[in-house]
Amino acid sequence: MCLDVDEIFDKLLMKASLFKNKRVLSHDYVPDALPHREEEIQKLAYILATALKGGKPSNVFMYGKTGTGKTAVARYVLKKLTERGAKLGLDLSYAYVNCRYRKTNYRVLIKICDEIGCVGLPETGLPTDVIFDKMIRHIDRRDQLVIIILDELDWLVKTSGDDVLYQLTRINNELNRSQVSLIGITNDLKFREYLDSRVLSSLSEESIVFSPYNAQQLYDILKQRAEMAFREGVVEDSALRLAAAIAAQEHGDARRAIDLLRVAGEIAERSGEDKLVEKHIIAAKDEVEKDLIEMTVRELPLQEQLILLAIVLSRQRNTDSRITTGVVKKIYEEICAELGYKPVTLRRINDII
Ligand code: ADP
Ligand code: MG
């Protein structure tokens, strides 16, 4: 079949887009109002307000499942706080690091340095102690308050241990003129259990728990977002209700709800329709789930990916019987040999499985 690409472009250009501002559906967009998070916003604002009087706010630990608005609330309140600080002439700033994308102590420190304007450090090579010292000296040049937000903190600790986190919780002992407050955020409700008790207690001088949204709350969030993202009259109310209901079943995840809306919009637009209706949400659900599985597999460490591949292959090769660890091990070792990786021990294979 000969596909006329020009024809596709023509069609697309002729038809007005269903979206008026698609960017508001991206993951990092923080709206000006966060419905149903008034309490959490208030609590964080109270804690941080100390900074406006020149004090050091307590460290805060925020936790709750994915998509419950932790990152959005933190960014929202910090933006307001620093804006107000600037008006009052205070030396007040924050550094935001998402540890999921910088899982090592080194990379987290470099990112903090970057955010506070301590630039020009190499991306690798120096011992973390040296970077830490440079950071301290940079912060302590002035009488200032720096709030460090460590988002998805569990990724750092799981990958690299809690050394740097420990050092950060004690950083004020090494500062003379300046002060640092920490905000730790995690999606992992069990994270507290495997955090060292000293680190946990200094990190969680205050804590804020984020509970999942229910379907009605997700509907309100989606409605607000849909009004900003789509042209008037495009989105059917029943489609919003359905997306909210699906995301409510997914542990009340607002990110999932917004993903459904964005992908449904793309599907409706691609099929040349003028309205976004329930069937587009249903189609979006499959697509979003596929993406999620792909992302999860991509983020696994190499050995875990290889073992997952071995499991899939042993399923394909032995359709009738149950898969045993022995079979998986054999196939895993074949894969390692073929790709030139050193296989891990049977014990490790068992752990990973
Ligand atoms: P978490 O950090 O808890 O995983 P996020 O803060 O990233 O969740 O929220 C996920 C998505 O949902 C983001 O796009 C965010 O803007 C949006 N969101 C979450 N809570 C609200 C809310 N109360 N009102 C509007 N949008 C929200
Ligand atoms: Mg988050």
mmCIF file of C-alpha atoms and ligand atoms in Angstrom:
data_model
loop_
_atom_site.group_PDB
_atom_site.id
_atom_site.type_symbol
_atom_site.label_atom_id
_atom_site.label_comp_id
_atom_site.label_asym_id
_atom_site.label_seq_id
_atom_site.Cartn_x
_atom_site.Cartn_y
_atom_site.Cartn_z
ATOM 1 C CA MET A 1 0.000 0.000 0.000
ATOM 2 C CA CYS A 2 1.330 3.396 -0.884
ATOM 3 C CA LEU A 3 0.728 5.806 1.944
ATOM 4 C CA ASP A 4 0.541 9.385 0.888
ATOM 5 C CA VAL A 5 2.272 11.273 3.662
ATOM 6 C CA ASP A 6 1.399 14.617 2.102
ATOM 7 C CA GLU A 7 -2.248 13.685 2.285
ATOM 8 C CA ILE A 8 -1.910 12.966 6.012
ATOM 9 C CA PHE A 9 -0.237 16.331 6.561
ATOM 10 C CA ASP A 10 -2.897 18.116 4.490
ATOM 11 C CA LYS A 11 -5.665 16.524 6.475
ATOM 12 C CA LEU A 12 -4.039 17.438 9.740
ATOM 13 C CA LEU A 13 -3.428 21.021 8.711
ATOM 14 C CA MET A 14 -6.956 21.514 7.445
ATOM 15 C CA LYS A 15 -8.589 20.266 10.585
ATOM 16 C CA ALA A 16 -8.518 22.432 13.677
ATOM 17 C CA SER A 17 -6.843 20.657 16.569
ATOM 18 C CA LEU A 18 -9.013 19.390 19.411
ATOM 19 C CA PHE A 19 -6.434 20.755 21.808
ATOM 20 C CA LYS A 20 -6.004 24.424 22.555
ATOM 21 C CA ASN A 21 -3.102 23.946 24.969
ATOM 22 C CA LYS A 22 -1.750 20.429 25.152
ATOM 23 C CA ARG A 23 1.168 21.373 27.379
ATOM 24 C CA VAL A 24 -1.089 21.537 30.430
ATOM 25 C CA LEU A 25 -1.475 17.754 30.134
ATOM 26 C CA SER A 26 2.253 17.087 30.483
ATOM 27 C CA HIS A 27 3.581 15.464 33.648
ATOM 28 C CA ASP A 28 5.506 18.429 34.951
ATOM 29 C CA TYR A 29 2.825 21.066 34.482
ATOM 30 C CA VAL A 30 1.686 22.513 37.807
ATOM 31 C CA PRO A 31 -1.681 24.321 37.613
ATOM 32 C CA ASP A 32 -2.411 27.501 39.551
ATOM 33 C CA ALA A 33 -4.987 25.728 41.665
ATOM 34 C CA LEU A 34 -4.803 22.225 43.128
ATOM 35 C CA PRO A 35 -8.310 21.180 44.099
ATOM 36 C CA HIS A 36 -8.647 18.742 47.019
ATOM 37 C CA ARG A 37 -5.151 19.400 48.307
ATOM 38 C CA GLU A 38 -6.024 22.431 50.409
ATOM 39 C CA GLU A 39 -5.081 20.753 53.686
ATOM 40 C CA GLU A 40 -1.710 19.490 52.472
ATOM 41 C CA ILE A 41 -0.890 22.878 50.944
ATOM 42 C CA GLN A 42 -1.817 24.622 54.168
ATOM 43 C CA LYS A 43 0.248 22.281 56.269
ATOM 44 C CA LEU A 44 3.335 22.669 54.106
ATOM 45 C CA ALA A 45 2.846 26.436 53.920
ATOM 46 C CA TYR A 46 2.634 26.675 57.727
ATOM 47 C CA ILE A 47 5.818 24.675 58.149
ATOM 48 C CA LEU A 48 7.754 26.683 55.577
ATOM 49 C CA ALA A 49 6.384 30.074 56.627
ATOM 50 C CA THR A 50 9.096 30.172 59.325
ATOM 51 C CA ALA A 51 11.466 30.990 56.481
ATOM 52 C CA LEU A 52 9.686 34.302 55.880
ATOM 53 C CA LYS A 53 10.652 35.380 59.387
ATOM 54 C CA GLY A 54 14.260 34.420 58.860
ATOM 55 C CA GLY A 55 14.011 31.069 60.646
ATOM 56 C CA LYS A 56 14.873 27.569 59.471
ATOM 57 C CA PRO A 57 11.783 25.497 58.720
ATOM 58 C CA SER A 58 11.653 21.930 60.030
ATOM 59 C CA ASN A 59 12.558 19.179 57.633
ATOM 60 C CA VAL A 60 9.493 17.649 56.036
ATOM 61 C CA PHE A 61 8.818 14.126 54.875
ATOM 62 C CA MET A 62 5.948 13.758 52.396
ATOM 63 C CA TYR A 63 4.638 10.408 51.341
ATOM 64 C CA GLY A 64 1.730 8.817 49.539
ATOM 65 C CA LYS A 65 1.085 6.738 46.438
ATOM 66 C CA THR A 66 1.980 7.818 42.903
ATOM 67 C CA GLY A 67 -0.189 10.565 41.471
ATOM 68 C CA THR A 68 -1.522 11.893 44.765
ATOM 69 C CA GLY A 69 -0.154 15.378 44.131
ATOM 70 C CA LYS A 70 3.025 15.387 46.253
ATOM 71 C CA THR A 71 5.316 16.847 43.618
ATOM 72 C CA ALA A 72 2.699 19.333 42.474
ATOM 73 C CA VAL A 73 2.037 20.530 46.038
ATOM 74 C CA ALA A 74 5.751 20.848 46.831
ATOM 75 C CA ARG A 75 6.491 22.803 43.663
ATOM 76 C CA TYR A 76 3.415 24.978 44.102
ATOM 77 C CA VAL A 77 4.159 25.955 47.702
ATOM 78 C CA LEU A 78 7.882 26.469 47.089
ATOM 79 C CA LYS A 79 7.179 28.732 44.149
ATOM 80 C CA LYS A 80 4.830 30.857 46.246
ATOM 81 C CA LEU A 81 7.257 30.873 49.160
ATOM 82 C CA THR A 82 10.232 32.031 47.119
ATOM 83 C CA GLU A 83 8.116 34.654 45.362
ATOM 84 C CA ARG A 84 7.022 36.047 48.714
ATOM 85 C CA GLY A 85 10.583 35.789 50.034
ATOM 86 C CA ALA A 86 11.845 37.840 47.098
ATOM 87 C CA LYS A 87 9.243 40.534 47.782
ATOM 88 C CA LEU A 88 10.422 40.704 51.378
ATOM 89 C CA GLY A 89 14.023 40.937 50.242
ATOM 90 C CA LEU A 90 14.984 37.589 51.802
ATOM 91 C CA ASP A 91 17.774 35.365 50.560
ATOM 92 C CA LEU A 92 15.659 32.290 50.121
ATOM 93 C CA SER A 93 15.856 29.663 47.387
ATOM 94 C CA TYR A 94 15.240 26.014 46.703
ATOM 95 C CA ALA A 95 16.846 23.151 44.833
ATOM 96 C CA TYR A 96 14.659 20.458 43.329
ATOM 97 C CA VAL A 97 16.040 17.015 42.485
ATOM 98 C CA ASN A 98 14.082 14.051 41.235
ATOM 99 C CA CYS A 99 16.155 11.100 42.447
ATOM 100 C CA ARG A 100 14.432 8.694 40.093
ATOM 101 C CA TYR A 101 16.426 10.189 37.242
ATOM 102 C CA ARG A 102 19.638 10.613 39.267
ATOM 103 C CA LYS A 103 19.891 7.539 41.360
ATOM 104 C CA THR A 104 23.475 7.937 42.545
ATOM 105 C CA ASN A 105 24.774 10.072 45.398
ATOM 106 C CA TYR A 106 27.126 11.813 42.996
ATOM 107 C CA ARG A 107 24.492 12.754 40.455
ATOM 108 C CA VAL A 108 22.081 13.949 43.122
ATOM 109 C CA LEU A 109 24.752 16.200 44.620
ATOM 110 C CA ILE A 110 25.705 17.559 41.219
ATOM 111 C CA LYS A 111 22.074 18.369 40.518
ATOM 112 C CA ILE A 112 21.696 20.179 43.858
ATOM 113 C CA CYS A 113 24.851 22.164 43.061
ATOM 114 C CA ASP A 114 23.453 22.987 39.658
ATOM 115 C CA GLU A 115 20.179 24.202 41.107
ATOM 116 C CA ILE A 116 21.884 26.488 43.630
ATOM 117 C CA GLY A 117 24.205 27.952 41.048
ATOM 118 C CA CYS A 118 27.361 26.102 42.081
ATOM 119 C CA VAL A 119 28.246 25.219 38.501
ATOM 120 C CA GLY A 120 31.175 23.851 36.555
ATOM 121 C CA LEU A 121 31.554 20.595 38.459
ATOM 122 C CA PRO A 122 32.403 17.491 36.420
ATOM 123 C CA GLU A 123 29.572 15.005 35.769
ATOM 124 C CA THR A 124 31.800 12.200 37.101
ATOM 125 C CA GLY A 125 35.191 11.674 38.592
ATOM 126 C CA LEU A 126 35.410 13.504 41.908
ATOM 127 C CA PRO A 127 34.793 11.759 45.237
ATOM 128 C CA THR A 128 31.344 12.631 46.613
ATOM 129 C CA ASP A 129 32.972 14.157 49.709
ATOM 130 C CA VAL A 130 34.690 16.733 47.551
ATOM 131 C CA ILE A 131 31.433 17.665 45.833
ATOM 132 C CA PHE A 132 29.708 17.852 49.207
ATOM 133 C CA ASP A 133 32.381 20.236 50.525
ATOM 134 C CA LYS A 134 32.122 22.432 47.481
ATOM 135 C CA MET A 135 28.369 22.556 47.925
ATOM 136 C CA ILE A 136 28.682 23.507 51.589
ATOM 137 C CA ARG A 137 31.169 26.246 50.826
ATOM 138 C CA HIS A 138 28.963 27.597 48.077
ATOM 139 C CA ILE A 139 25.897 27.712 50.321
ATOM 140 C CA ASP A 140 27.804 29.208 53.225
ATOM 141 C CA ARG A 141 29.148 32.145 51.208
ATOM 142 C CA ARG A 142 26.068 34.083 52.289
ATOM 143 C CA ASP A 143 23.531 34.319 55.052
ATOM 144 C CA GLN A 144 20.798 32.453 53.211
ATOM 145 C CA LEU A 145 18.257 29.668 53.463
ATOM 146 C CA VAL A 146 18.245 26.869 50.912
ATOM 147 C CA ILE A 147 15.438 24.333 50.845
ATOM 148 C CA ILE A 148 16.477 21.090 49.209
ATOM 149 C CA ILE A 149 13.671 18.945 47.811
ATOM 150 C CA LEU A 150 14.606 15.326 47.277
ATOM 151 C CA ASP A 151 11.728 13.914 45.262
ATOM 152 C CA GLU A 152 11.300 10.139 44.805
ATOM 153 C CA LEU A 153 14.014 9.792 47.412
ATOM 154 C CA ASP A 154 13.560 6.021 47.714
ATOM 155 C CA TRP A 155 15.270 5.582 44.325
ATOM 156 C CA LEU A 156 18.441 7.176 45.634
ATOM 157 C CA VAL A 157 18.555 5.186 48.849
ATOM 158 C CA LYS A 158 17.709 1.885 47.135
ATOM 159 C CA THR A 159 20.388 2.395 44.516
ATOM 160 C CA SER A 160 23.171 4.098 46.443
ATOM 161 C CA GLY A 161 22.473 3.731 50.143
ATOM 162 C CA ASP A 162 21.809 6.551 52.579
ATOM 163 C CA ASP A 163 25.278 8.127 52.976
ATOM 164 C CA VAL A 164 24.503 11.378 51.274
ATOM 165 C CA LEU A 165 21.056 11.575 52.787
ATOM 166 C CA TYR A 166 22.642 11.136 56.209
ATOM 167 C CA GLN A 167 25.178 13.871 55.487
ATOM 168 C CA LEU A 168 22.404 16.158 54.274
ATOM 169 C CA THR A 169 20.415 15.673 57.468
ATOM 170 C CA ARG A 170 23.487 16.895 59.387
ATOM 171 C CA ILE A 171 24.520 19.643 57.013
ATOM 172 C CA ASN A 172 23.524 22.496 59.354
ATOM 173 C CA ASN A 173 26.284 21.482 61.772
ATOM 174 C CA GLU A 174 28.762 22.458 59.092
ATOM 175 C CA LEU A 175 27.184 25.733 58.075
ATOM 176 C CA ASN A 176 27.984 28.969 59.876
ATOM 177 C CA ARG A 177 26.126 31.700 58.065
ATOM 178 C CA SER A 178 23.485 29.836 56.101
ATOM 179 C CA GLN A 179 20.832 27.217 56.765
ATOM 180 C CA VAL A 180 19.392 24.276 54.882
ATOM 181 C CA SER A 181 15.990 22.618 55.229
ATOM 182 C CA LEU A 182 15.115 19.335 53.581
ATOM 183 C CA ILE A 183 11.927 18.101 52.015
ATOM 184 C CA GLY A 184 11.981 14.367 51.280
ATOM 185 C CA ILE A 185 9.245 12.904 49.098
ATOM 186 C CA THR A 186 8.483 9.272 48.330
ATOM 187 C CA ASN A 187 5.826 7.233 46.528
ATOM 188 C CA ASP A 188 6.930 4.158 48.404
ATOM 189 C CA LEU A 189 4.866 3.694 51.532
ATOM 190 C CA LYS A 190 7.326 1.126 52.901
ATOM 191 C CA PHE A 191 10.301 3.461 52.518
ATOM 192 C CA ARG A 192 10.169 4.494 56.162
ATOM 193 C CA GLU A 193 10.734 0.918 57.223
ATOM 194 C CA TYR A 194 14.105 0.522 55.594
ATOM 195 C CA LEU A 195 15.389 4.005 56.300
ATOM 196 C CA ASP A 196 17.896 4.229 59.135
ATOM 197 C CA SER A 197 16.084 5.483 62.229
ATOM 198 C CA ARG A 198 18.409 8.457 62.778
ATOM 199 C CA VAL A 199 17.998 9.574 59.191
ATOM 200 C CA LEU A 200 14.255 9.056 59.341
ATOM 201 C CA SER A 201 13.825 11.028 62.525
ATOM 202 C CA SER A 202 15.759 14.053 61.341
ATOM 203 C CA LEU A 203 14.156 13.955 57.920
ATOM 204 C CA SER A 204 10.653 13.683 59.294
ATOM 205 C CA GLU A 205 10.555 16.436 61.890
ATOM 206 C CA GLU A 206 7.237 17.040 60.184
ATOM 207 C CA SER A 207 5.412 14.683 57.884
ATOM 208 C CA ILE A 208 2.538 15.033 55.466
ATOM 209 C CA VAL A 209 0.625 12.036 54.204
ATOM 210 C CA PHE A 210 -1.107 12.207 50.829
ATOM 211 C CA SER A 211 -4.098 9.937 50.476
ATOM 212 C CA PRO A 212 -5.424 8.691 47.137
ATOM 213 C CA TYR A 213 -8.046 10.722 45.312
ATOM 214 C CA ASN A 214 -11.532 9.287 44.906
ATOM 215 C CA ALA A 215 -13.438 9.293 41.612
ATOM 216 C CA GLN A 216 -15.243 12.567 42.333
ATOM 217 C CA GLN A 217 -11.997 14.334 43.221
ATOM 218 C CA LEU A 218 -10.301 12.981 40.113
ATOM 219 C CA TYR A 219 -13.246 14.187 38.070
ATOM 220 C CA ASP A 220 -12.786 17.715 39.446
ATOM 221 C CA ILE A 221 -9.069 17.601 38.656
ATOM 222 C CA LEU A 222 -9.748 16.339 35.138
ATOM 223 C CA LYS A 223 -12.452 18.907 34.509
ATOM 224 C CA GLN A 224 -10.088 21.725 35.443
ATOM 225 C CA ARG A 225 -7.386 20.309 33.186
ATOM 226 C CA ALA A 226 -9.746 19.541 30.277
ATOM 227 C CA GLU A 227 -10.991 23.126 30.238
ATOM 228 C CA MET A 228 -7.445 24.368 29.883
ATOM 229 C CA ALA A 229 -6.300 21.743 27.406
ATOM 230 C CA PHE A 230 -9.158 21.319 24.914
ATOM 231 C CA ARG A 231 -11.267 23.641 22.806
ATOM 232 C CA GLU A 232 -14.710 24.277 24.199
ATOM 233 C CA GLY A 233 -17.272 21.558 23.663
ATOM 234 C CA VAL A 234 -14.728 18.902 22.628
ATOM 235 C CA VAL A 235 -14.726 16.750 25.756
ATOM 236 C CA GLU A 236 -17.909 14.926 26.743
ATOM 237 C CA ASP A 237 -18.588 14.948 30.449
ATOM 238 C CA SER A 238 -19.181 11.170 30.434
ATOM 239 C CA ALA A 239 -15.643 10.665 29.104
ATOM 240 C CA LEU A 240 -14.246 12.631 32.049
ATOM 241 C CA ARG A 241 -16.356 10.563 34.457
ATOM 242 C CA LEU A 242 -15.060 7.349 32.931
ATOM 243 C CA ALA A 243 -11.417 8.420 33.053
ATOM 244 C CA ALA A 244 -11.872 9.469 36.685
ATOM 245 C CA ALA A 245 -13.462 6.111 37.544
ATOM 246 C CA ILE A 246 -10.650 4.145 35.894
ATOM 247 C CA ALA A 247 -7.957 6.168 37.666
ATOM 248 C CA ALA A 248 -9.791 5.863 40.980
ATOM 249 C CA GLN A 249 -9.491 2.098 40.666
ATOM 250 C CA GLU A 250 -5.773 2.591 39.963
ATOM 251 C CA HIS A 251 -5.215 3.697 43.572
ATOM 252 C CA GLY A 252 -6.556 7.223 42.924
ATOM 253 C CA ASP A 253 -3.736 8.267 40.633
ATOM 254 C CA ALA A 254 -4.210 11.756 39.131
ATOM 255 C CA ARG A 255 -1.302 11.236 36.775
ATOM 256 C CA ARG A 256 -3.014 8.203 35.304
ATOM 257 C CA ALA A 257 -6.227 10.188 34.915
ATOM 258 C CA ILE A 258 -4.453 12.995 33.068
ATOM 259 C CA ASP A 259 -2.538 10.511 30.889
ATOM 260 C CA LEU A 260 -5.836 8.925 29.896
ATOM 261 C CA LEU A 261 -7.221 12.300 28.925
ATOM 262 C CA ARG A 262 -4.173 13.266 26.865
ATOM 263 C CA VAL A 263 -3.919 9.951 25.032
ATOM 264 C CA ALA A 264 -7.684 9.850 24.446
ATOM 265 C CA GLY A 265 -7.420 13.323 22.911
ATOM 266 C CA GLU A 266 -4.644 12.156 20.610
ATOM 267 C CA ILE A 267 -6.645 9.097 19.567
ATOM 268 C CA ALA A 268 -9.766 11.166 18.849
ATOM 269 C CA GLU A 269 -7.734 13.669 16.858
ATOM 270 C CA ARG A 270 -5.942 10.986 14.877
ATOM 271 C CA SER A 271 -9.235 9.387 13.881
ATOM 272 C CA GLY A 272 -10.490 12.757 12.698
ATOM 273 C CA GLU A 273 -13.306 13.097 15.208
ATOM 274 C CA ASP A 274 -14.597 16.340 16.682
ATOM 275 C CA LYS A 275 -15.417 15.036 20.114
ATOM 276 C CA LEU A 276 -13.619 13.126 22.814
ATOM 277 C CA VAL A 277 -16.005 10.455 24.082
ATOM 278 C CA GLU A 278 -15.978 7.337 26.270
ATOM 279 C CA LYS A 279 -14.661 5.008 23.553
ATOM 280 C CA HIS A 280 -11.532 7.138 23.270
ATOM 281 C CA ILE A 281 -10.895 6.791 26.995
ATOM 282 C CA ILE A 282 -11.266 3.014 26.693
ATOM 283 C CA ALA A 283 -8.775 2.909 23.814
ATOM 284 C CA ALA A 284 -6.443 5.192 25.766
ATOM 285 C CA LYS A 285 -6.532 2.836 28.754
ATOM 286 C CA ASP A 286 -4.890 0.056 26.695
ATOM 287 C CA GLU A 287 -2.263 2.372 25.290
ATOM 288 C CA VAL A 288 -1.387 3.891 28.662
ATOM 289 C CA GLU A 289 -1.089 0.448 30.254
ATOM 290 C CA LYS A 290 1.220 -0.740 27.492
ATOM 291 C CA ASP A 291 3.432 2.322 27.987
ATOM 292 C CA LEU A 292 3.497 1.721 31.703
ATOM 293 C CA ILE A 293 4.660 -1.879 31.301
ATOM 294 C CA GLU A 294 7.317 -0.795 28.836
ATOM 295 C CA MET A 295 8.569 1.907 31.186
ATOM 296 C CA THR A 296 8.660 -0.487 34.130
ATOM 297 C CA VAL A 297 10.726 -3.009 32.175
ATOM 298 C CA ARG A 298 13.044 -0.310 30.867
ATOM 299 C CA GLU A 299 13.777 0.869 34.387
ATOM 300 C CA LEU A 300 14.734 -2.572 35.686
ATOM 301 C CA PRO A 301 18.442 -3.162 36.294
ATOM 302 C CA LEU A 302 20.182 -5.114 33.505
ATOM 303 C CA GLN A 303 20.339 -8.481 35.292
ATOM 304 C CA GLU A 304 16.654 -8.259 36.138
ATOM 305 C CA GLN A 305 15.841 -7.498 32.513
ATOM 306 C CA LEU A 306 17.865 -10.529 31.391
ATOM 307 C CA ILE A 307 16.081 -12.802 33.849
ATOM 308 C CA LEU A 308 12.700 -11.434 32.829
ATOM 309 C CA LEU A 309 13.631 -12.185 29.219
ATOM 310 C CA ALA A 310 14.652 -15.725 30.255
ATOM 311 C CA ILE A 311 11.279 -16.205 31.951
ATOM 312 C CA VAL A 312 9.419 -15.025 28.857
ATOM 313 C CA LEU A 313 11.475 -17.311 26.622
ATOM 314 C CA SER A 314 11.008 -20.334 28.900
ATOM 315 C CA ARG A 315 7.258 -19.720 28.799
ATOM 316 C CA GLN A 316 7.419 -19.697 24.989
ATOM 317 C CA ARG A 317 9.539 -22.844 24.817
ATOM 318 C CA ASN A 318 7.580 -24.851 27.429
ATOM 319 C CA THR A 319 3.977 -24.053 26.779
ATOM 320 C CA ASP A 320 2.619 -27.144 28.538
ATOM 321 C CA SER A 321 4.484 -27.412 31.814
ATOM 322 C CA ARG A 322 5.283 -25.172 34.758
ATOM 323 C CA ILE A 323 8.461 -23.155 34.505
ATOM 324 C CA THR A 324 11.178 -24.119 36.963
ATOM 325 C CA THR A 325 14.091 -22.016 38.200
ATOM 326 C CA GLY A 326 16.384 -24.581 36.573
ATOM 327 C CA VAL A 327 14.911 -23.896 33.143
ATOM 328 C CA VAL A 328 15.058 -20.143 33.639
ATOM 329 C CA LYS A 329 18.682 -20.380 34.794
ATOM 330 C CA LYS A 330 19.678 -22.401 31.732
ATOM 331 C CA ILE A 331 18.070 -19.966 29.301
ATOM 332 C CA TYR A 332 19.395 -16.990 31.248
ATOM 333 C CA GLU A 333 22.928 -18.351 30.985
ATOM 334 C CA GLU A 334 22.502 -18.895 27.256
ATOM 335 C CA ILE A 335 21.403 -15.268 26.878
ATOM 336 C CA CYS A 336 24.373 -14.075 28.935
ATOM 337 C CA ALA A 337 26.769 -16.139 26.842
ATOM 338 C CA GLU A 338 25.298 -14.818 23.626
ATOM 339 C CA LEU A 339 25.366 -11.176 24.704
ATOM 340 C CA GLY A 340 28.685 -11.415 26.520
ATOM 341 C CA TYR A 341 27.456 -10.697 30.062
ATOM 342 C CA LYS A 342 28.726 -12.422 33.175
ATOM 343 C CA PRO A 343 25.851 -14.398 34.725
ATOM 344 C CA VAL A 344 24.986 -13.931 38.411
ATOM 345 C CA THR A 345 24.817 -16.818 40.897
ATOM 346 C CA LEU A 346 21.826 -19.119 41.384
ATOM 347 C CA ARG A 347 21.151 -17.475 44.726
ATOM 348 C CA ARG A 348 20.956 -14.040 43.084
ATOM 349 C CA ILE A 349 18.730 -15.457 40.339
ATOM 350 C CA ASN A 350 16.380 -16.747 43.027
ATOM 351 C CA ASP A 351 16.363 -13.351 44.735
ATOM 352 C CA ILE A 352 15.554 -11.587 41.501
ATOM 353 C CA ILE A 353 12.769 -14.017 40.604
HETATM 354 P P1 ADP B 1 2.932 12.513 42.875
HETATM 355 O O1 ADP B 1 4.129 13.394 42.991
HETATM 356 O O2 ADP B 1 2.218 12.320 44.172
HETATM 357 O O3 ADP B 1 3.225 11.202 42.199
HETATM 358 P P2 ADP B 1 2.054 14.571 41.096
HETATM 359 O O4 ADP B 1 2.136 15.754 41.960
HETATM 360 O O5 ADP B 1 3.136 14.379 40.092
HETATM 361 O O6 ADP B 1 1.873 13.245 41.954
HETATM 362 O O7 ADP B 1 0.652 14.606 40.350
HETATM 363 C C1 ADP B 1 0.416 13.846 39.170
HETATM 364 C C2 ADP B 1 -0.279 14.701 38.143
HETATM 365 O O8 ADP B 1 -1.563 15.072 38.602
HETATM 366 C C3 ADP B 1 0.447 16.007 37.850
HETATM 367 O O9 ADP B 1 0.273 16.321 36.503
HETATM 368 C C4 ADP B 1 -0.266 17.000 38.742
HETATM 369 O O10 ADP B 1 -0.209 18.298 38.191
HETATM 370 C C5 ADP B 1 -1.683 16.466 38.758
HETATM 371 N N1 ADP B 1 -2.344 16.714 40.023
HETATM 372 C C6 ADP B 1 -2.171 16.030 41.165
HETATM 373 N N2 ADP B 1 -2.958 16.502 42.138
HETATM 374 C C7 ADP B 1 -3.665 17.513 41.586
HETATM 375 C C8 ADP B 1 -4.673 18.395 42.075
HETATM 376 N N3 ADP B 1 -5.097 18.322 43.334
HETATM 377 N N4 ADP B 1 -5.187 19.302 41.229
HETATM 378 C C9 ADP B 1 -4.758 19.380 39.961
HETATM 379 N N5 ADP B 1 -3.828 18.587 39.428
HETATM 380 C C10 ADP B 1 -3.267 17.654 40.227
HETATM 381 MG MG MG B 2 6.059 12.902 42.314
#
